PDB file of C-alpha atoms in Angstrom:
ATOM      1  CA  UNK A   1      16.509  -3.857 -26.486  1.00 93.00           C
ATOM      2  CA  UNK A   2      15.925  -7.398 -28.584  1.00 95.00           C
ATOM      3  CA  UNK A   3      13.323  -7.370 -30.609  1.00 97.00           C
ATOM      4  CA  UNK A   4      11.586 -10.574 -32.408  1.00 97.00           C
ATOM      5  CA  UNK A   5       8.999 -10.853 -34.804  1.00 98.00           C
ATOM      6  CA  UNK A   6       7.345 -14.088 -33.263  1.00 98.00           C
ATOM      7  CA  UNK A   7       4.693 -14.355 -35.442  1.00 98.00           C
ATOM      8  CA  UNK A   8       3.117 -12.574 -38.432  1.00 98.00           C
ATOM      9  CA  UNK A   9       1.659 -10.157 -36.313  1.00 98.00           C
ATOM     10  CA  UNK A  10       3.106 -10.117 -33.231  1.00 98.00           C
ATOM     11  CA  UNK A  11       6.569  -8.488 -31.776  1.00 98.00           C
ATOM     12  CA  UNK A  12       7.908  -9.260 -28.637  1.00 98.00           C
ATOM     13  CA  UNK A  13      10.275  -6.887 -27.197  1.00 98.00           C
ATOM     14  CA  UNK A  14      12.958  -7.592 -24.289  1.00 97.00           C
ATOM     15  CA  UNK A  15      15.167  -6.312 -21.796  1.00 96.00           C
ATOM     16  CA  UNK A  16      16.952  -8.212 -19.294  1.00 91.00           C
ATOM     17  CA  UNK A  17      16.959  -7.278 -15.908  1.00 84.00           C
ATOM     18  CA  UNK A  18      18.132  -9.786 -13.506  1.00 86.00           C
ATOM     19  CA  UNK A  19      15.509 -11.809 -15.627  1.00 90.00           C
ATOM     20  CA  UNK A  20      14.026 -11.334 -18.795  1.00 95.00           C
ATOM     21  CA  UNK A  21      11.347  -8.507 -18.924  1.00 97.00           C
ATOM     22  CA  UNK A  22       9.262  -8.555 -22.521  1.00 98.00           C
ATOM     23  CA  UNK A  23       6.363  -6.581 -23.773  1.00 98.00           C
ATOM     24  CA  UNK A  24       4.434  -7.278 -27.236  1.00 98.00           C
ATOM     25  CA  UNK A  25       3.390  -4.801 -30.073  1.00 98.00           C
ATOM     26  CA  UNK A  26       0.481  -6.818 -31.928  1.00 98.00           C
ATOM     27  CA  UNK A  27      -0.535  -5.312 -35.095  1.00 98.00           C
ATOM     28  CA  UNK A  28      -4.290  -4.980 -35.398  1.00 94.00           C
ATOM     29  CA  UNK A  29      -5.720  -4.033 -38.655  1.00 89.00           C
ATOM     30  CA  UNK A  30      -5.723   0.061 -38.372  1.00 91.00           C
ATOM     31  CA  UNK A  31      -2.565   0.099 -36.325  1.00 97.00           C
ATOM     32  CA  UNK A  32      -0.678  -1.227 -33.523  1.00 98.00           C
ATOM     33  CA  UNK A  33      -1.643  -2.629 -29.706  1.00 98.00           C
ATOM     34  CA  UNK A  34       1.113  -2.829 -26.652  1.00 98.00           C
ATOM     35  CA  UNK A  35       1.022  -5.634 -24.551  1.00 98.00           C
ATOM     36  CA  UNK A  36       2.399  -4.074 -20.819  1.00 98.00           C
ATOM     37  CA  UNK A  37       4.922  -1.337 -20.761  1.00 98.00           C
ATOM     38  CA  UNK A  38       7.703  -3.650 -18.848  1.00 97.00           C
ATOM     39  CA  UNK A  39      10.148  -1.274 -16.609  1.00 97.00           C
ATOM     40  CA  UNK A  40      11.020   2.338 -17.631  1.00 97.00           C
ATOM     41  CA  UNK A  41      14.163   2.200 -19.727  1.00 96.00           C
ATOM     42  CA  UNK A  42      12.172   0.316 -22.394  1.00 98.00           C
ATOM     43  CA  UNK A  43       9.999   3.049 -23.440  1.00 98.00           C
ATOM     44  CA  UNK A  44      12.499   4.522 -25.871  1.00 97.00           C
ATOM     45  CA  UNK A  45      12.803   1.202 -27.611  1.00 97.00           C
ATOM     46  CA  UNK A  46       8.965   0.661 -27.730  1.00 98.00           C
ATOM     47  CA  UNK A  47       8.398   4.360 -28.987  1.00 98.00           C
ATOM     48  CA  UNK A  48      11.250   3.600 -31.602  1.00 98.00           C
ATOM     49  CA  UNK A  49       9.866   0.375 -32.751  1.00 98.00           C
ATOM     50  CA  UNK A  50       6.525   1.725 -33.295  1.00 98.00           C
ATOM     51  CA  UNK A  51       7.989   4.677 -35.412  1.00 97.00           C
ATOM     52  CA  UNK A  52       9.946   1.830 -37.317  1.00 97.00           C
ATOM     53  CA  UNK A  53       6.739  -0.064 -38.157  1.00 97.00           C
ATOM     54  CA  UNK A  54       5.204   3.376 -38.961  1.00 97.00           C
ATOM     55  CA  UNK A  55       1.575   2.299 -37.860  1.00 97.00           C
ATOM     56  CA  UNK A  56      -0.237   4.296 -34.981  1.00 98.00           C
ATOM     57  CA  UNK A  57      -0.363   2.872 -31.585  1.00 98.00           C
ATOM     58  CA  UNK A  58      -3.683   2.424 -30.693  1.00 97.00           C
ATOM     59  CA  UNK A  59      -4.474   0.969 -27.276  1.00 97.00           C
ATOM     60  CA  UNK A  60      -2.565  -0.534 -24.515  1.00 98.00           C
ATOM     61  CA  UNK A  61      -3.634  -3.507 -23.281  1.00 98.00           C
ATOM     62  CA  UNK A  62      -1.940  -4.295 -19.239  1.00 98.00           C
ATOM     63  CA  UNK A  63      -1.860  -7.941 -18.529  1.00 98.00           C
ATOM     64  CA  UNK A  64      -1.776  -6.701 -14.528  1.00 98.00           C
ATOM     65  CA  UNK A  65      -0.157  -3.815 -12.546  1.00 98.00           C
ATOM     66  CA  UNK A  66       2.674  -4.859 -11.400  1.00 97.00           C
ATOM     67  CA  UNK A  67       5.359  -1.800 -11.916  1.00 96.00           C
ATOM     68  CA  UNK A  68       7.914  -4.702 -14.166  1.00 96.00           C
ATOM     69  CA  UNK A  69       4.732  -4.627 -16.102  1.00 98.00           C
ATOM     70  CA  UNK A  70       3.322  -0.688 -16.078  1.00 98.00           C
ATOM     71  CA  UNK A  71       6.875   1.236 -15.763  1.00 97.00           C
ATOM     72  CA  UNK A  72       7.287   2.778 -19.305  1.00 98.00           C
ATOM     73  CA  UNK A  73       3.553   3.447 -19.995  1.00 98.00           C
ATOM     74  CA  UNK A  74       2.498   6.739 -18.442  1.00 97.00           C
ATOM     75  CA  UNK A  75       5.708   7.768 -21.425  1.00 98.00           C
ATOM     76  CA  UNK A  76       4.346   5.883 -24.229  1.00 98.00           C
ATOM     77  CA  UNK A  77       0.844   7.371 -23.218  1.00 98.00           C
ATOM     78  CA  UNK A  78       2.801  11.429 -23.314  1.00 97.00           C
ATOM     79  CA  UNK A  79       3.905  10.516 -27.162  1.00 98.00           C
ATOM     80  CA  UNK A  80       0.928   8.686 -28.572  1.00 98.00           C
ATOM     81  CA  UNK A  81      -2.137   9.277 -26.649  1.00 97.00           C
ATOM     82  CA  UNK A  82      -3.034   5.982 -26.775  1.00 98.00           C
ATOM     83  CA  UNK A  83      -5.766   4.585 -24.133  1.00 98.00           C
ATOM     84  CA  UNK A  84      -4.893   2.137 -21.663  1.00 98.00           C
ATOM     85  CA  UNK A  85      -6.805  -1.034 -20.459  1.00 98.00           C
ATOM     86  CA  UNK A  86      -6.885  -3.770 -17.293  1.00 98.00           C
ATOM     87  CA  UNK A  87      -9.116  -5.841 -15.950  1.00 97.00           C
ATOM     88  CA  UNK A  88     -11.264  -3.965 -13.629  1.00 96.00           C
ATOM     89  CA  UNK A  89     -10.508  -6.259 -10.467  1.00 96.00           C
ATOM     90  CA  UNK A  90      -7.196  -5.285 -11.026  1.00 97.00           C
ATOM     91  CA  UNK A  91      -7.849  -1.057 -10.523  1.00 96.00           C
ATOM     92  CA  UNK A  92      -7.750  -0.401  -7.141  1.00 96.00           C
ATOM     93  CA  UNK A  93      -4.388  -2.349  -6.997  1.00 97.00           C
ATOM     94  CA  UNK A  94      -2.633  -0.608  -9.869  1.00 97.00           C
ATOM     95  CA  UNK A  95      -3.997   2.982  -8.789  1.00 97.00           C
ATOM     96  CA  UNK A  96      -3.171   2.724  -5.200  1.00 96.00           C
ATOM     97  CA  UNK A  97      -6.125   2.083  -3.229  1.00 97.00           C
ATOM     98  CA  UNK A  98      -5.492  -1.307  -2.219  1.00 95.00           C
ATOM     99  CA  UNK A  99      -2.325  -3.179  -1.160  1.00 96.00           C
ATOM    100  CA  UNK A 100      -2.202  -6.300  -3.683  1.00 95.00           C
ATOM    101  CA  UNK A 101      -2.960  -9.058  -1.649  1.00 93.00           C
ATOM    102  CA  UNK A 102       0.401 -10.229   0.308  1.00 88.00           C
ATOM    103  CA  UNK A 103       2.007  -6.991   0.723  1.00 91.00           C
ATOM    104  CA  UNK A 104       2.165  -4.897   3.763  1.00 90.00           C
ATOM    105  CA  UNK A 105       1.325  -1.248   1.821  1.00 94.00           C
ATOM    106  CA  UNK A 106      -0.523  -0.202  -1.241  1.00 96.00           C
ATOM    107  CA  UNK A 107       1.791   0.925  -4.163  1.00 94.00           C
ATOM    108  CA  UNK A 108       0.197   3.070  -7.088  1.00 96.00           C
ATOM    109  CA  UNK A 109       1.637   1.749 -10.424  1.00 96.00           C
ATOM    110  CA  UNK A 110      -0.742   3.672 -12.330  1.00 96.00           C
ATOM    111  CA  UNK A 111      -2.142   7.189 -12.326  1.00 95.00           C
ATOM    112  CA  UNK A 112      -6.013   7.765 -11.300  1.00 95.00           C
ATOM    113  CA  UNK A 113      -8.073   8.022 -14.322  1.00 94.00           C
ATOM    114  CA  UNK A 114      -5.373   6.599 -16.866  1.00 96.00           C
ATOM    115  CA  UNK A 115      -6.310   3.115 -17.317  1.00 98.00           C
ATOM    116  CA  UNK A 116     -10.041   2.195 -18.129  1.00 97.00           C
ATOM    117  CA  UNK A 117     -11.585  -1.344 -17.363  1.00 97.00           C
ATOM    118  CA  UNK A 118     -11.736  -3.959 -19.815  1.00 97.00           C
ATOM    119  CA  UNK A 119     -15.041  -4.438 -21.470  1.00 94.00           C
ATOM    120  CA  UNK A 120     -16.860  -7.626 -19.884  1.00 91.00           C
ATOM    121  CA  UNK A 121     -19.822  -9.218 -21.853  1.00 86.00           C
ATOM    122  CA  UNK A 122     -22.780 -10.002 -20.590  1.00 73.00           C
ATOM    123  CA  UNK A 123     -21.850 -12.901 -19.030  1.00 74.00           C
ATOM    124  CA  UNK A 124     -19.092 -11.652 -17.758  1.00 74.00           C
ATOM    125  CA  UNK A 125     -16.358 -12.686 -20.143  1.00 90.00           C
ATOM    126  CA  UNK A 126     -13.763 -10.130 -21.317  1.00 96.00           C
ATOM    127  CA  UNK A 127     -15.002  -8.616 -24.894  1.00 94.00           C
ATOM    128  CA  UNK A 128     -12.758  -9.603 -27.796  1.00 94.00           C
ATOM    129  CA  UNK A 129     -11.401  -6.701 -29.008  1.00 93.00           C
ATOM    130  CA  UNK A 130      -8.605  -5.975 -32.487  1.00 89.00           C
ATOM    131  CA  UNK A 131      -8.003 -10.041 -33.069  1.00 93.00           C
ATOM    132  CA  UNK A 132      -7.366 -10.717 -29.503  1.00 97.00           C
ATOM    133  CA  UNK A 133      -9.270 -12.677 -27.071  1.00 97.00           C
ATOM    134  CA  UNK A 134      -8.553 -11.464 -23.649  1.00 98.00           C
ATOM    135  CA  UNK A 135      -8.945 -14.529 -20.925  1.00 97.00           C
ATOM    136  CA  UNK A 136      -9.109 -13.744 -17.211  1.00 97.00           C
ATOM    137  CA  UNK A 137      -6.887 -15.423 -15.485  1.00 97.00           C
ATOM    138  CA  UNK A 138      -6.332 -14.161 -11.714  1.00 97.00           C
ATOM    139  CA  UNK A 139      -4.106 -15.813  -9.318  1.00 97.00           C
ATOM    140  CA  UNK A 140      -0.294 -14.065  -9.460  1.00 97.00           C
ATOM    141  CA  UNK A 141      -2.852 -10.992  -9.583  1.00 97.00           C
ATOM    142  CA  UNK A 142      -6.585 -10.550  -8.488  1.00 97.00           C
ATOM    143  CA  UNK A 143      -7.106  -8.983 -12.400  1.00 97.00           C
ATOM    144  CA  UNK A 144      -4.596 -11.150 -14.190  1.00 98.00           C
ATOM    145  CA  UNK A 145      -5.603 -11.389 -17.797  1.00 98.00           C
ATOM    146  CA  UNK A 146      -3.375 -13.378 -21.030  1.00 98.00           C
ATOM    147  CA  UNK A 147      -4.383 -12.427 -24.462  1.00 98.00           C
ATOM    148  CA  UNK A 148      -4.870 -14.656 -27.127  1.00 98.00           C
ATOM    149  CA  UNK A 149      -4.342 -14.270 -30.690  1.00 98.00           C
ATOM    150  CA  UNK A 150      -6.566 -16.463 -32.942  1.00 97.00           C
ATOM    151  CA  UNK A 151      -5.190 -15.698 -36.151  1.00 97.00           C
ATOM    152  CA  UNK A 152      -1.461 -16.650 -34.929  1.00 98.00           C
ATOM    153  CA  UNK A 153      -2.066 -19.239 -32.211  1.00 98.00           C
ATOM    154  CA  UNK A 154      -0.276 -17.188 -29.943  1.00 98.00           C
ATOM    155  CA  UNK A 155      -1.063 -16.853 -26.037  1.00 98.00           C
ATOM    156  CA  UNK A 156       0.365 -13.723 -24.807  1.00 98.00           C
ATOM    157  CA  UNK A 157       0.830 -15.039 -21.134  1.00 98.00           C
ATOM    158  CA  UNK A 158       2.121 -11.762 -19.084  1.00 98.00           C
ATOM    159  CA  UNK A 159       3.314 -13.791 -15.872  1.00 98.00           C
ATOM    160  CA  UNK A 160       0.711 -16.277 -16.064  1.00 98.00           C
ATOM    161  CA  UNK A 161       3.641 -18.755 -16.320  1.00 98.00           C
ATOM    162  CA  UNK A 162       7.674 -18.225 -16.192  1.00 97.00           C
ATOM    163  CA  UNK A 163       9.356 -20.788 -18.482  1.00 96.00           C
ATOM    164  CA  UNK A 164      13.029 -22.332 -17.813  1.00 91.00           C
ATOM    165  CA  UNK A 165      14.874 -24.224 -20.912  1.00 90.00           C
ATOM    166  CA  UNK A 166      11.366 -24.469 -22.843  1.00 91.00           C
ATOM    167  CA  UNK A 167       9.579 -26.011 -19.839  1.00 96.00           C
ATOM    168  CA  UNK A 168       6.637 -24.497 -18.319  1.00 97.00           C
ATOM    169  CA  UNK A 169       7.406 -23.000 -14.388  1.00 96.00           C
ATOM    170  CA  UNK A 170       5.226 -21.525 -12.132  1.00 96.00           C
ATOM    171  CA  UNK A 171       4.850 -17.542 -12.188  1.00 96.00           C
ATOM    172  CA  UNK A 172       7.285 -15.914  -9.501  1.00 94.00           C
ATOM    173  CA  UNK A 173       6.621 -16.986  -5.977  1.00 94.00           C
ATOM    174  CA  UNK A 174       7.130 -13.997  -4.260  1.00 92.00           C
ATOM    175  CA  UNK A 175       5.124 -11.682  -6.262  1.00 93.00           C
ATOM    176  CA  UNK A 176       2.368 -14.334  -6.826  1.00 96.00           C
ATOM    177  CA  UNK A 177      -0.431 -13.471  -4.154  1.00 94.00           C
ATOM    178  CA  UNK A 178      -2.505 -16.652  -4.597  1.00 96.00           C
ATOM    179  CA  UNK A 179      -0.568 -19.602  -6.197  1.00 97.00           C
ATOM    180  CA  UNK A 180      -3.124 -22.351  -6.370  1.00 97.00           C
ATOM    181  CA  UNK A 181      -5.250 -19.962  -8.429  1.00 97.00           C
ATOM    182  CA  UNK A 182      -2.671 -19.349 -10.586  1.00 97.00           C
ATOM    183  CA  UNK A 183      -1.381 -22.550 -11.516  1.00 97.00           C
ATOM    184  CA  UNK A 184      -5.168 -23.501 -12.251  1.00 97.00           C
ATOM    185  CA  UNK A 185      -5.722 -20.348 -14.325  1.00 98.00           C
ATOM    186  CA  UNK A 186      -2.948 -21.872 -16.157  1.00 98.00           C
ATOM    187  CA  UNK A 187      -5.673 -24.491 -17.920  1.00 98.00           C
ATOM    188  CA  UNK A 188      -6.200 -21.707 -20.706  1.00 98.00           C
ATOM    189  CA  UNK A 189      -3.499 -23.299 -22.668  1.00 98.00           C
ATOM    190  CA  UNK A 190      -4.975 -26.422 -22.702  1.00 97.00           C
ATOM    191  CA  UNK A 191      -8.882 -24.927 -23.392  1.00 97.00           C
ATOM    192  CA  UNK A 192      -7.150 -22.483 -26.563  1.00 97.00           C
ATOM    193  CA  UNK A 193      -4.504 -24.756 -27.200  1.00 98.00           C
ATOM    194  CA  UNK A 194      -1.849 -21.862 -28.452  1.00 98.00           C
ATOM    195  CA  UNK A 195       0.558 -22.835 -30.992  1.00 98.00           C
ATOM    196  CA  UNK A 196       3.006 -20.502 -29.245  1.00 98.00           C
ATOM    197  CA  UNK A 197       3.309 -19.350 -25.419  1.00 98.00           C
ATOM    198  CA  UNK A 198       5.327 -16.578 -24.750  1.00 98.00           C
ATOM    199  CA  UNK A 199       5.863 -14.958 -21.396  1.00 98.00           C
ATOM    200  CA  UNK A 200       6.963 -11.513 -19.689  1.00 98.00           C
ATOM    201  CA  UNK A 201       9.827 -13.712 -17.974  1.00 97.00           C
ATOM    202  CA  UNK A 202      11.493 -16.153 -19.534  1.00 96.00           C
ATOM    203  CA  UNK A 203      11.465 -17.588 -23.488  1.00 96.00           C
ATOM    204  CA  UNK A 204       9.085 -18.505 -25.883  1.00 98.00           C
ATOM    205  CA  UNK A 205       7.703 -22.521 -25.777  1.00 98.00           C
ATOM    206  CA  UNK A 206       5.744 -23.903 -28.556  1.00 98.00           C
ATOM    207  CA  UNK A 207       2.898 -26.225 -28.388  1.00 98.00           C
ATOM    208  CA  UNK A 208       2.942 -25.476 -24.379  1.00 98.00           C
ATOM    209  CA  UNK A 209      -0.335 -27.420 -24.043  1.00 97.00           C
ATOM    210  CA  UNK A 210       1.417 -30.490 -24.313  1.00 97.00           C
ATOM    211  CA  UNK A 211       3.463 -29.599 -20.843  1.00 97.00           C
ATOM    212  CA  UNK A 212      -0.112 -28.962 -19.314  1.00 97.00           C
ATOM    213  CA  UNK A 213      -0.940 -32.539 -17.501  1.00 96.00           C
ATOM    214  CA  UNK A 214       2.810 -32.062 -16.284  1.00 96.00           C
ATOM    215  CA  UNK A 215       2.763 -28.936 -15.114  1.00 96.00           C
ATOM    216  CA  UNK A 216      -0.583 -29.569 -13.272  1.00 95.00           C
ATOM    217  CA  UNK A 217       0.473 -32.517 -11.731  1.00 95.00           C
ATOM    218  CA  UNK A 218       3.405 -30.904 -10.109  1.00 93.00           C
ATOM    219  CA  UNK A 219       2.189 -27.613  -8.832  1.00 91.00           C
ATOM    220  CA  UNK A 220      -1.721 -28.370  -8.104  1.00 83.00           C
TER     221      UNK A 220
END
């Protein structure tokens, strides 16, 4: 497993599989937060990088369900005990009781009970929560959510975008049930303006707002 220190608080951790698979440890100010669990294999490599920063994991934070996204959690969860949260619109996917929209049969990518919703505020935007800003942003999922970290500039994108030789792409085609939505969800880097995107599938791209009118323009 590659691991990078992207930022002063922020470690992204890869695999490649085909493609690129990365998950994030972001350290919060009692301890540490994961970012997805990627695919299986990595959980010895997360568990071993969390020993190596020698700070407690404290929550998990799922961008969606997809299994690429969920497989090594239900381990990390046996070591630390840490709790795990999604967007509530994304639940009945991840546990099973829905098919995601586009597929033919329902696949449970997360055990009953272990994942708790997000907190929403009143007006239904996700609650900041340990220096990140979690943004809804449905569209390759029904629950989709990036996470943004103020303090760094850095957008934490999950598949809201792959990126090919530091230009933005759209998020897999196959796996993305409802690709209009998604490409517009992708106006959160121009509203935060991230000095750093960095994605589960592909590499980091700095200033990525700048790409936005192009992007648009070509997938809208």
């Amino acid at each position: 497993m590659k691991i990078t220190q992207i930022s002063p608080n922020i470690w992204k951790l890869g695999i490649w599989m085909i493609i690129p698979v990365n998950v994030w440890l972001v350290r919060s100010e009692d301890g540490l937060i994961l970012i997805d669990g990627g695919i299986p294999k990595m959980a010895t490599g997360i568990l071993k990088q969390i020993k190596e920063l020698n700070l407690p994991l404290k929550k998990i934070l799922l961008t969606h369900g997809h299994s690429d996204h969920v497989g090594s959690v239900k381990e990390v969860v046996r070591h630390t005990s840490a709790p795990v949260y999604i967007h509530r619109e994304e639940l009945q996917y991840a546990e099973g009781d829905m098919p995601y929209p586009g597929r033919k049969k329902a696949q449970t990518t997360i055990d009953k009970g272990m994942a708790s919703p997000l907190l929403q505020e009143s007006e239904g935007r996700l609650q900041p929560l340990e220096g990140l800003l979690p943004l809804w942003t449905p569209g390759h999922s029904p629950g989709h959510v990036a996470y943004y970290h103020k303090e760094d500039g850095v957008l934490i994108g999950g598949d809201l975008f792959t990126t090919r030789r530091s230009r933005l792409a759209r998020p897999i085609p196959m796996f993305t049930a409802d690709m209009q939505t998604a490409v517009r969800s992708g106006a959160v880097i121009e509203e935060m303006k991230p000095k750093l995107l960095t994605v589960c599938h592909g590499e980091d791209i700095k200033e990525p707002y700048s790409q936005w009118e192009g992007y648009r323009t070509r997938w809208s």
